[in-house]
Tab-separated table of C-alpha atoms in Angstrom:
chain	number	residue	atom	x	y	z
A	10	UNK	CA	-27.205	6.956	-9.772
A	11	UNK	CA	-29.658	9.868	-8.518
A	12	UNK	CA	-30.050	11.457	-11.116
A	13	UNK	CA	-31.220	7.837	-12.772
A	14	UNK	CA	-33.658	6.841	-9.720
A	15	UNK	CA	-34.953	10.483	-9.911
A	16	UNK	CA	-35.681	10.514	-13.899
A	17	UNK	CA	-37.343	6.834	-13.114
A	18	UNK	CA	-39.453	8.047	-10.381
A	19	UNK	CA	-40.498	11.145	-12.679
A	20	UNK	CA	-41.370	7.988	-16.006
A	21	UNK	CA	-43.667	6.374	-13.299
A	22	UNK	CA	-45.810	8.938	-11.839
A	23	UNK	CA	-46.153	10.460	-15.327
A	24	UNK	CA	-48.376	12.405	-16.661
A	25	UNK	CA	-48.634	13.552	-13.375
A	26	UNK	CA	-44.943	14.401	-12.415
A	27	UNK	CA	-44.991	16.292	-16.159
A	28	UNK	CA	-47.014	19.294	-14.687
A	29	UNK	CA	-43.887	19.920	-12.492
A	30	UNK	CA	-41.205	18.855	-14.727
A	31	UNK	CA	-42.109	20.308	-17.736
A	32	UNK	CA	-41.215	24.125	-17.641
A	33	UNK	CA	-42.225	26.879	-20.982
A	34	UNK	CA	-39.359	29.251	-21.443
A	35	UNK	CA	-39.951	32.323	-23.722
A	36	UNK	CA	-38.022	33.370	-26.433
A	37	UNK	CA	-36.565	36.719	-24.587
A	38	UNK	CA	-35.406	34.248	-21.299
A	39	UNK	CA	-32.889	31.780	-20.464
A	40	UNK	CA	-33.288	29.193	-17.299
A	41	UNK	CA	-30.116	28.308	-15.793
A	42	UNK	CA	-30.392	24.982	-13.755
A	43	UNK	CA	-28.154	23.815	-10.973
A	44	UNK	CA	-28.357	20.296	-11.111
A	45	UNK	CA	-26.861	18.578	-7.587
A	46	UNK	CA	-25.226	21.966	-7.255
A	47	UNK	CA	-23.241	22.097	-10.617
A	48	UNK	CA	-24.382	24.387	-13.170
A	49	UNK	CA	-25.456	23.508	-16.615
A	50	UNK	CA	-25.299	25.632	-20.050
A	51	UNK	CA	-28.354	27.624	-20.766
A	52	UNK	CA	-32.273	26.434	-21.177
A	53	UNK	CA	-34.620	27.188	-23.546
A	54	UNK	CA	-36.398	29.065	-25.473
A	55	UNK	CA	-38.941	26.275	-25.426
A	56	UNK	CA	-39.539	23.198	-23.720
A	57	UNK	CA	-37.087	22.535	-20.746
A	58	UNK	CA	-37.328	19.198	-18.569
A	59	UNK	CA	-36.493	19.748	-14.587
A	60	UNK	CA	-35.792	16.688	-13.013
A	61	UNK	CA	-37.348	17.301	-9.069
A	62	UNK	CA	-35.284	17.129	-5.552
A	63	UNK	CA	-32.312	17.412	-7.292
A	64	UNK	CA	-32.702	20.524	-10.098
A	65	UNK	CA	-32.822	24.340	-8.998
A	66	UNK	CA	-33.154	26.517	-11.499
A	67	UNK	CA	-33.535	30.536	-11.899
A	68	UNK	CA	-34.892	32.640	-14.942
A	69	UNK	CA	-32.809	35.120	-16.720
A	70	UNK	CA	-34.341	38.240	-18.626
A	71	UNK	CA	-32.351	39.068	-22.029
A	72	UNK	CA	-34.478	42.229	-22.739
A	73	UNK	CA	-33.532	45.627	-21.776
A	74	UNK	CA	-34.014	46.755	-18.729
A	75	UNK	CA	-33.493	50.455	-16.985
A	76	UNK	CA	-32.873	51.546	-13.711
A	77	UNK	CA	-32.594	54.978	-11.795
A	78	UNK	CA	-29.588	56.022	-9.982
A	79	UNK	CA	-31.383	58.054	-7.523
A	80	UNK	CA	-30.070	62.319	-7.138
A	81	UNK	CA	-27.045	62.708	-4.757
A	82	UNK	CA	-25.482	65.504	-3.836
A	83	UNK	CA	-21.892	66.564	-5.621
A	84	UNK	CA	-19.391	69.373	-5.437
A	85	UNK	CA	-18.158	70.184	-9.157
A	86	UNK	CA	-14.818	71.276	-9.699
A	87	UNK	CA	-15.725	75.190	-9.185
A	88	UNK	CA	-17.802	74.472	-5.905
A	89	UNK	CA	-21.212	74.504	-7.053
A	90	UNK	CA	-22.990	71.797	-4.876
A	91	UNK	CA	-25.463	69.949	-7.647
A	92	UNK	CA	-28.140	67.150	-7.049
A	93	UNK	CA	-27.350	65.120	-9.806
A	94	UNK	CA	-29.281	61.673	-11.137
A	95	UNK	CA	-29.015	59.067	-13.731
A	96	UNK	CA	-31.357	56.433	-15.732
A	97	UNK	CA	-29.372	53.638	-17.163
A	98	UNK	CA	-29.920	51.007	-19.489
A	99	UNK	CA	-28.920	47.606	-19.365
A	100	UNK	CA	-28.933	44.071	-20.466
A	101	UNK	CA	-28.023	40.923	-19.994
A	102	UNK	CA	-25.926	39.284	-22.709
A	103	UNK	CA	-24.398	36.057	-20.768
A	104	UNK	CA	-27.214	34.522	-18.639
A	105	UNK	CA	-24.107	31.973	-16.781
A	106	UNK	CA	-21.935	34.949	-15.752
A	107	UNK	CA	-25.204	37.240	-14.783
A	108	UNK	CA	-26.202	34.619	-12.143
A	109	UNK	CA	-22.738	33.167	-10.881
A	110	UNK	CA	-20.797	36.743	-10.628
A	111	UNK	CA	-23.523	38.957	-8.765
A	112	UNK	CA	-25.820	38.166	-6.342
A	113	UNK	CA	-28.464	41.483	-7.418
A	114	UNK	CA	-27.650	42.242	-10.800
A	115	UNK	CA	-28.806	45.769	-10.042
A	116	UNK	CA	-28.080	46.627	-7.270
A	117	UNK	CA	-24.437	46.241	-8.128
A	118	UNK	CA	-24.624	47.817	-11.316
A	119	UNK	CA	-26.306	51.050	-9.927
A	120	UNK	CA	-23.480	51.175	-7.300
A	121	UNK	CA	-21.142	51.317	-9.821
A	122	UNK	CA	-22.867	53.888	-12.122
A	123	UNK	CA	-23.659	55.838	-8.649
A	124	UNK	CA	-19.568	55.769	-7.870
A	125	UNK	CA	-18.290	56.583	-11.188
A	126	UNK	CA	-21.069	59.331	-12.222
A	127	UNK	CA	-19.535	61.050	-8.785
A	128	UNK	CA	-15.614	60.748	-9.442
A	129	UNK	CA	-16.395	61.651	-13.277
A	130	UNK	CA	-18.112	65.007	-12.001
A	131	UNK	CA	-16.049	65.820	-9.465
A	132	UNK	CA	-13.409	66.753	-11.916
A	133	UNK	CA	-16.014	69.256	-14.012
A	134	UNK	CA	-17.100	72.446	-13.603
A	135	UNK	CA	-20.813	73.521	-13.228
A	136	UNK	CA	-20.585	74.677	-16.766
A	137	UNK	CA	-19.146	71.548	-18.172
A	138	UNK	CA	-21.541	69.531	-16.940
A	139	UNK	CA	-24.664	71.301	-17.944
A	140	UNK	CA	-23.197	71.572	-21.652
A	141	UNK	CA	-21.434	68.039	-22.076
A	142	UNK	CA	-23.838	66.200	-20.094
A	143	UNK	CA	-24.065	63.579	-23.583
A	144	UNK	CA	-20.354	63.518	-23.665
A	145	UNK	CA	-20.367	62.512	-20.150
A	146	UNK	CA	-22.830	60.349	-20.001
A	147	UNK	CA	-21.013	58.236	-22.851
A	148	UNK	CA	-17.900	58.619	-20.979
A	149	UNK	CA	-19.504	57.202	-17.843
A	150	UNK	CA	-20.478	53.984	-20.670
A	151	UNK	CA	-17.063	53.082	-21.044
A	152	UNK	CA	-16.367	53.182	-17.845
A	153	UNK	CA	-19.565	51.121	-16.452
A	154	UNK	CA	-18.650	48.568	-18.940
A	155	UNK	CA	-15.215	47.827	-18.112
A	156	UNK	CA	-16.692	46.876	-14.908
A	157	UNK	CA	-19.832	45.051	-15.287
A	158	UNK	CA	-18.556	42.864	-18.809
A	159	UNK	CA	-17.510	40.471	-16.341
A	160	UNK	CA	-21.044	39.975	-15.001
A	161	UNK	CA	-22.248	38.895	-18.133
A	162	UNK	CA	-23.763	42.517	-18.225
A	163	UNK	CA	-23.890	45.389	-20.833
A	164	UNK	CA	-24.946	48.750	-20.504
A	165	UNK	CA	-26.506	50.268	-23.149
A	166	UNK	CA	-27.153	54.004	-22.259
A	167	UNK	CA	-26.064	56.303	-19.234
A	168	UNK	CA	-28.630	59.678	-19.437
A	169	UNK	CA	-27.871	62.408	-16.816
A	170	UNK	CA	-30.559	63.855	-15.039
A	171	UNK	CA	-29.934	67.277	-12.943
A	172	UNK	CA	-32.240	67.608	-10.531
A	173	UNK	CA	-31.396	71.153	-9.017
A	174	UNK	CA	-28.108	73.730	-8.413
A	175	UNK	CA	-28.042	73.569	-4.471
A	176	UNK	CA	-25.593	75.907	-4.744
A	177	UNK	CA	-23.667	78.377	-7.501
A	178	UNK	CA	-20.211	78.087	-8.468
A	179	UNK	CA	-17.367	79.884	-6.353
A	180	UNK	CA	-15.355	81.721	-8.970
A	181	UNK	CA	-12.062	81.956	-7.108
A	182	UNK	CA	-12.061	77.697	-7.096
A	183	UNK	CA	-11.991	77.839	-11.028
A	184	UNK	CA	-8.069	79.513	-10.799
A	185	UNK	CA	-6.087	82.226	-10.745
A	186	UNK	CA	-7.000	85.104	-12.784
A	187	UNK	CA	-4.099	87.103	-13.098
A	188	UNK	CA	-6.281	90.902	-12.680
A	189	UNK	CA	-5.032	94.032	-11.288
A	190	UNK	CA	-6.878	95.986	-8.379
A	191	UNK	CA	-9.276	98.268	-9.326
A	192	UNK	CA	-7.164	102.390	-9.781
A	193	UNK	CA	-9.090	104.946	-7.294
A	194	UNK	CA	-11.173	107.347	-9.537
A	195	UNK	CA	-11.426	104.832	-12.498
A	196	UNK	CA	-13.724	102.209	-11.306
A	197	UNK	CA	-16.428	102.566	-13.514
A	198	UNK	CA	-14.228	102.196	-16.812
A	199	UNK	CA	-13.243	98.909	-18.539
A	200	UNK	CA	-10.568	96.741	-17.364
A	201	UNK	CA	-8.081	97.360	-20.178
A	202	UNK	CA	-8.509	100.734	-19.906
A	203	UNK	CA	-7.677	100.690	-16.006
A	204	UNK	CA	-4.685	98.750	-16.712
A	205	UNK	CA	-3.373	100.917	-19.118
A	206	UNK	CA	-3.791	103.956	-17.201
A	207	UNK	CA	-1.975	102.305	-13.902
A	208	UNK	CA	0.575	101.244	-16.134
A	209	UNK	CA	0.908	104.692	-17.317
A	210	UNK	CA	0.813	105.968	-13.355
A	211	UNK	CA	3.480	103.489	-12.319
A	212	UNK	CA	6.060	104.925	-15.093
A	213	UNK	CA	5.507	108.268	-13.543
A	214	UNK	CA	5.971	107.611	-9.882
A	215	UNK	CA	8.736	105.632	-11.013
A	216	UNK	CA	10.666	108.335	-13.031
A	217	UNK	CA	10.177	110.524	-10.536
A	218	UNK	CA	11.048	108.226	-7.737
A	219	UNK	CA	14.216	108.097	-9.521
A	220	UNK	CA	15.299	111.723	-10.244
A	221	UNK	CA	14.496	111.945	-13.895
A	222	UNK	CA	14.712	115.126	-15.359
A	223	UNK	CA	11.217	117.182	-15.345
A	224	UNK	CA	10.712	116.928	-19.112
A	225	UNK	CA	10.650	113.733	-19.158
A	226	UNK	CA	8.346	113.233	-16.450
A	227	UNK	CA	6.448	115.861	-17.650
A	228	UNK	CA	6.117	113.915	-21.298
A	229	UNK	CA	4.802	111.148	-18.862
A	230	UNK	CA	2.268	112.570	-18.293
A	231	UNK	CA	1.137	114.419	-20.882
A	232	UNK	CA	0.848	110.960	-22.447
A	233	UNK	CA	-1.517	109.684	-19.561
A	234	UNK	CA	-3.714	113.065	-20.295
A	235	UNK	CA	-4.271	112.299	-23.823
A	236	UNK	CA	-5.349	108.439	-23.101
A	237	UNK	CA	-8.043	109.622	-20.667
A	238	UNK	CA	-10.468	112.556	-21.774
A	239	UNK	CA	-11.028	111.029	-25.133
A	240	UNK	CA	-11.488	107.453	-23.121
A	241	UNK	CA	-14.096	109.088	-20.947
A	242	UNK	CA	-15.723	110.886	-23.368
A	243	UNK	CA	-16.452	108.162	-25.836
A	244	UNK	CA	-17.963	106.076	-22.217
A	245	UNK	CA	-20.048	108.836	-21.526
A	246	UNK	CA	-21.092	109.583	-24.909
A	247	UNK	CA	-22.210	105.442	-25.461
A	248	UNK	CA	-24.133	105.646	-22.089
A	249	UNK	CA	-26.117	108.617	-22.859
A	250	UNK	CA	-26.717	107.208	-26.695
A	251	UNK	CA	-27.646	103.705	-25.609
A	252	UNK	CA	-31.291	103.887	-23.622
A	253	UNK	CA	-32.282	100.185	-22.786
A	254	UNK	CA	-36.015	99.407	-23.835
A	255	UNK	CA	-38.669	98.826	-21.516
A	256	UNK	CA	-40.430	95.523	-21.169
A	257	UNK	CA	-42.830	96.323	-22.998
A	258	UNK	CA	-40.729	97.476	-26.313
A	259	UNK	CA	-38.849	94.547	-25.807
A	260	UNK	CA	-42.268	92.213	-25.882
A	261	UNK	CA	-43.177	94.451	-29.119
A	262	UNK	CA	-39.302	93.258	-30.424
A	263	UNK	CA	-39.783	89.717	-29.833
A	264	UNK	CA	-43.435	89.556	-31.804
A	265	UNK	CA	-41.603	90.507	-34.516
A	266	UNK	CA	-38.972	88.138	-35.294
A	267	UNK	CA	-41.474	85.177	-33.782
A	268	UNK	CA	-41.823	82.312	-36.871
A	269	UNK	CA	-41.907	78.529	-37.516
A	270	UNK	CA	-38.313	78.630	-38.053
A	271	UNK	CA	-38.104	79.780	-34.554
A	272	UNK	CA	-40.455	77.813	-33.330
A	273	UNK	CA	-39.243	74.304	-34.785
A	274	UNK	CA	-35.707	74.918	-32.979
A	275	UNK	CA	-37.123	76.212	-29.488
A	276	UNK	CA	-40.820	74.447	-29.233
A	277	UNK	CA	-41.283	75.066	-25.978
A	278	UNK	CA	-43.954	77.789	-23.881
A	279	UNK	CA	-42.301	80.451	-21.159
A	280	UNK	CA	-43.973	82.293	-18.400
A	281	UNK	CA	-41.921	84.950	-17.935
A	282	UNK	CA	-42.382	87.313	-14.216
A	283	UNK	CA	-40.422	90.685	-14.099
A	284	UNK	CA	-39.601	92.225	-11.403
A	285	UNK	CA	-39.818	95.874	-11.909
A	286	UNK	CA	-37.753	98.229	-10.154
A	287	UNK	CA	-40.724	99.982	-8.226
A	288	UNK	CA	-41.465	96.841	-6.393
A	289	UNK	CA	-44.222	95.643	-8.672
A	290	UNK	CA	-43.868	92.356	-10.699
A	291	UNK	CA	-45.246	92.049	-14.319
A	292	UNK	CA	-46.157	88.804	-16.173
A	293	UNK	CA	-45.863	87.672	-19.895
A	294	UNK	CA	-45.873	84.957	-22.029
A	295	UNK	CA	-43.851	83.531	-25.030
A	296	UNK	CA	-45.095	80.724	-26.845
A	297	UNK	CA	-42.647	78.875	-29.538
A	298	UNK	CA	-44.613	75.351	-28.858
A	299	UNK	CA	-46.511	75.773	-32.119
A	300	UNK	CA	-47.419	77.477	-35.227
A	301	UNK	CA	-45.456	80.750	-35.784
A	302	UNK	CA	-45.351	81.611	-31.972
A	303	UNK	CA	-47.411	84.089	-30.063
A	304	UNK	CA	-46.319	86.170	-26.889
A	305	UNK	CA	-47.699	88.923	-25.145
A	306	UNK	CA	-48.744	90.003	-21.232
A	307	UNK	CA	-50.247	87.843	-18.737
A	308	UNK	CA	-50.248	83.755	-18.384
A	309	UNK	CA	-50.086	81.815	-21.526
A	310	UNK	CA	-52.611	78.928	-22.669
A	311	UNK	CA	-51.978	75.586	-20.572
A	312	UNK	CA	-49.335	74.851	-17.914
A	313	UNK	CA	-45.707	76.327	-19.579
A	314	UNK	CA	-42.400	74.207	-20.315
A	315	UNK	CA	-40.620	76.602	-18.303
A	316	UNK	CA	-41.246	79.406	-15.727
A	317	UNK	CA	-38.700	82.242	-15.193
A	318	UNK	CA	-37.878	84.951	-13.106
A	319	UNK	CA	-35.664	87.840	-13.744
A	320	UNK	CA	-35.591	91.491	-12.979
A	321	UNK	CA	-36.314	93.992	-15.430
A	322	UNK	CA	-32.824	95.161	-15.888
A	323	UNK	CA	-31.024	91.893	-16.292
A	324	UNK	CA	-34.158	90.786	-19.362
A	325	UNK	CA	-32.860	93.822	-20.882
A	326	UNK	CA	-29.613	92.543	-21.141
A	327	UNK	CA	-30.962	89.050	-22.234
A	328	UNK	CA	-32.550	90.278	-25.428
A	329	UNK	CA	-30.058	92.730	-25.784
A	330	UNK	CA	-26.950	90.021	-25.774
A	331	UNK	CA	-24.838	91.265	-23.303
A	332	UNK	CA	-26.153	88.603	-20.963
A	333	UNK	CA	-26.284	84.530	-22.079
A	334	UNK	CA	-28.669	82.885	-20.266
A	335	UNK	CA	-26.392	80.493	-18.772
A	336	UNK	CA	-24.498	83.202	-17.228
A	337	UNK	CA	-27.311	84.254	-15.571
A	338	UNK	CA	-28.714	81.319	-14.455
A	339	UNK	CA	-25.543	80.370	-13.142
A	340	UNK	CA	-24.878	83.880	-11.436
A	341	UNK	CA	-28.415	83.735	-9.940
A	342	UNK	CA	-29.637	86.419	-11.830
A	343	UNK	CA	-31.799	84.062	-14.173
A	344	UNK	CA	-34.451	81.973	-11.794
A	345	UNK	CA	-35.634	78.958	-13.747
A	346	UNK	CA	-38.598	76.922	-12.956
A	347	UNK	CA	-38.868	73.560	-15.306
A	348	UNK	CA	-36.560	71.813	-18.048
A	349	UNK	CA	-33.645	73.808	-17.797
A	350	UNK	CA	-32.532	72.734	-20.877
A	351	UNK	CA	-35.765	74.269	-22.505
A	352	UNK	CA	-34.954	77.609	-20.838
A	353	UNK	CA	-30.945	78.109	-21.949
A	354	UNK	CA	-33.119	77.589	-26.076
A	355	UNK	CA	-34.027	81.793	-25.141
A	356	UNK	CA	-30.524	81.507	-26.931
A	357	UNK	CA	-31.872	81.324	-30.308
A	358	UNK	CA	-34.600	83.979	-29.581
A	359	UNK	CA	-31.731	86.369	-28.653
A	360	UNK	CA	-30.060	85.262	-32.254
A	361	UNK	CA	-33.358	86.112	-33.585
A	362	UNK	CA	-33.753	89.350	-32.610
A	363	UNK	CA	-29.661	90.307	-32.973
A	364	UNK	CA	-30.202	89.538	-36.893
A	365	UNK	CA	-33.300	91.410	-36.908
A	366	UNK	CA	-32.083	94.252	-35.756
């Protein structure tokens, strides 16, 4: 009976009840309308009559729409303390469920991504995260989903964003390594090699501990004598044969494997500071943004992708390969500036000059 007086009442003070009863609903939006409190299906696109006192109705966006989860703080699984963010993208595929389920569609669904994007990394190391972050991120997309499909809500895309490394891993949270302490007198050799020769050392002690006979102890260690000369000499002989370049024969090494090969799988600029070891710091550019590359000494052309900051010593172990770059960002050695992503691509400069030489 309302609903009749109130659709007469609308027919008599037409055309002038029409400017508030007629409502335009775009092709990309739905209007839901409560009519006396009970909900009815879906409005639109087009022409969509409100009946007034008694109709309340509320607009419903099918496009899709993003959001930011804004950077926390989280403790990976090896103790590095990150600042971690996400952008997500969403959208709304049942305009009912979207308005009778949640209250703020995103606030909720941010909440959610927020909670799972911490549990998920909580069980990763530092590592992990900075190499799967797209494996993740459509991990966390499963998981976001099973939760939100009953708001009438789909999410399209999770993207990690890492804002900074607050602080580095702790190796000893990673697990046991099963290592042997270090053998007075034989620090500085390798750690197979120090094994070995403690192996060897514990035999000894052992058979004479026991009362073996001296020629057998005396085999002992004549063994252990003709593992470790030849072991040291071949270490001393490597050092002394091996000089590492300076930075300037290095810069001279990487103009000559620079091309648009190179260039098309890095394409980013790098400001590169050394510190020296007497104190002084020295400045140079590489450039794989464009045409065949270009580096050389001082700042390059326009603001760089990525600044970074190593000493001397550990850039000659970049370019040499017995340093990754993610090692030594993550051991500190390695002080990035910018897209961090950008800066671990040195990789394939380091391939570059490897096959070159």
């Amino acid at each position: 009976i309302i609903t009749s007086l109130v659709f007469l009442l609308m027919v008599i003070t037409f055309p002038i009840s029409g400017w508030f009863a007629l409502k335009i609903v775009p092709a990309y939006e739905r209007m839901i309308v409560f009519r006396l409190g009970r909900i009815r299906a879906p409005q639109g696109p087009g022409m969509v009559l409100l009946l007034p006192f008694i109709d309340h109705w509320q607009r419903v966006d099918l496009r899709t729409r993003a959001f930011n989860v804004p950077p926390c703080k989280l403790t990976s699984k090896d103790g590095a303390v990150i600042s971690m963010g996400a952008d997500v993208q969403f959208r709304v595929w049942d305009p009912v469920l979207s308005v009778m389920m949640v209250k703020d569609l995103i606030a909720a669904t941010r909440m959610t991504a927020q909670n799972a994007m911490t549990k998920t990394l909580m069980k990763k190391t530092l590592c992990e995260i900075q190499v799967e972050k797209l494996r993740i991120g459509e991990q966390l997309l499963l998981e976001i989903n099973d939760m939100t499909k009953s708001w009438g809500l789909e999410v399209d895309r999770v993207e990690l964003n890492m804002e900074a490394v607050l602080q580095p891993p702790q190796e000893n949270l990673v697990g046991p390594v099963a290592t042997l302490p270090p053998v007075p007198g034989l620090e500085g050799l390798d750690g197979t090699i120090q094994q070995l020769a403690a192996h060897f050392f514990s035999n000894t002690l052992a058979l004479a501990g026991s009362g073996t006979s001296a020629p057998e102890a005396a085999d002992s260690v004549e063994t252990v004598n003709k593992v470790e000369p030849p072991t040291a000499t071949l270490l001393t002989t490597a050092s002394s044969m091996r000089r590492k370049p300076s930075a300037e024969e290095l810069l001279l090494a990487v103009e000559r494997v620079l091309s648009e090969a190179l260039v098309g799988q890095v394409g980013a600029s790098y400001q590169v500071d050394i510190a020296l070891p007497s104190g002084a710091r020295s400045t140079y550019f590489i450039d794989l943004s464009s045409g065949s590359g270009r580096a050389g000494r001082g700042i390059p052309e326009g603001s760089p992708d990525v600044v970074l900051e190593v000493a001397e010593k550990d850039l000659q172990d970049l370019f040499l390969g017995d340093l990754r770059p993610l090692s030594a960002y993550m051991s500190g050695r390695l002080q990035v500036k910018g897209d961090l992503h950008l800066a671990l691509k040195l990789e394939e400069l380091v391939k570059a000059m490897k096959q070159h030489r």
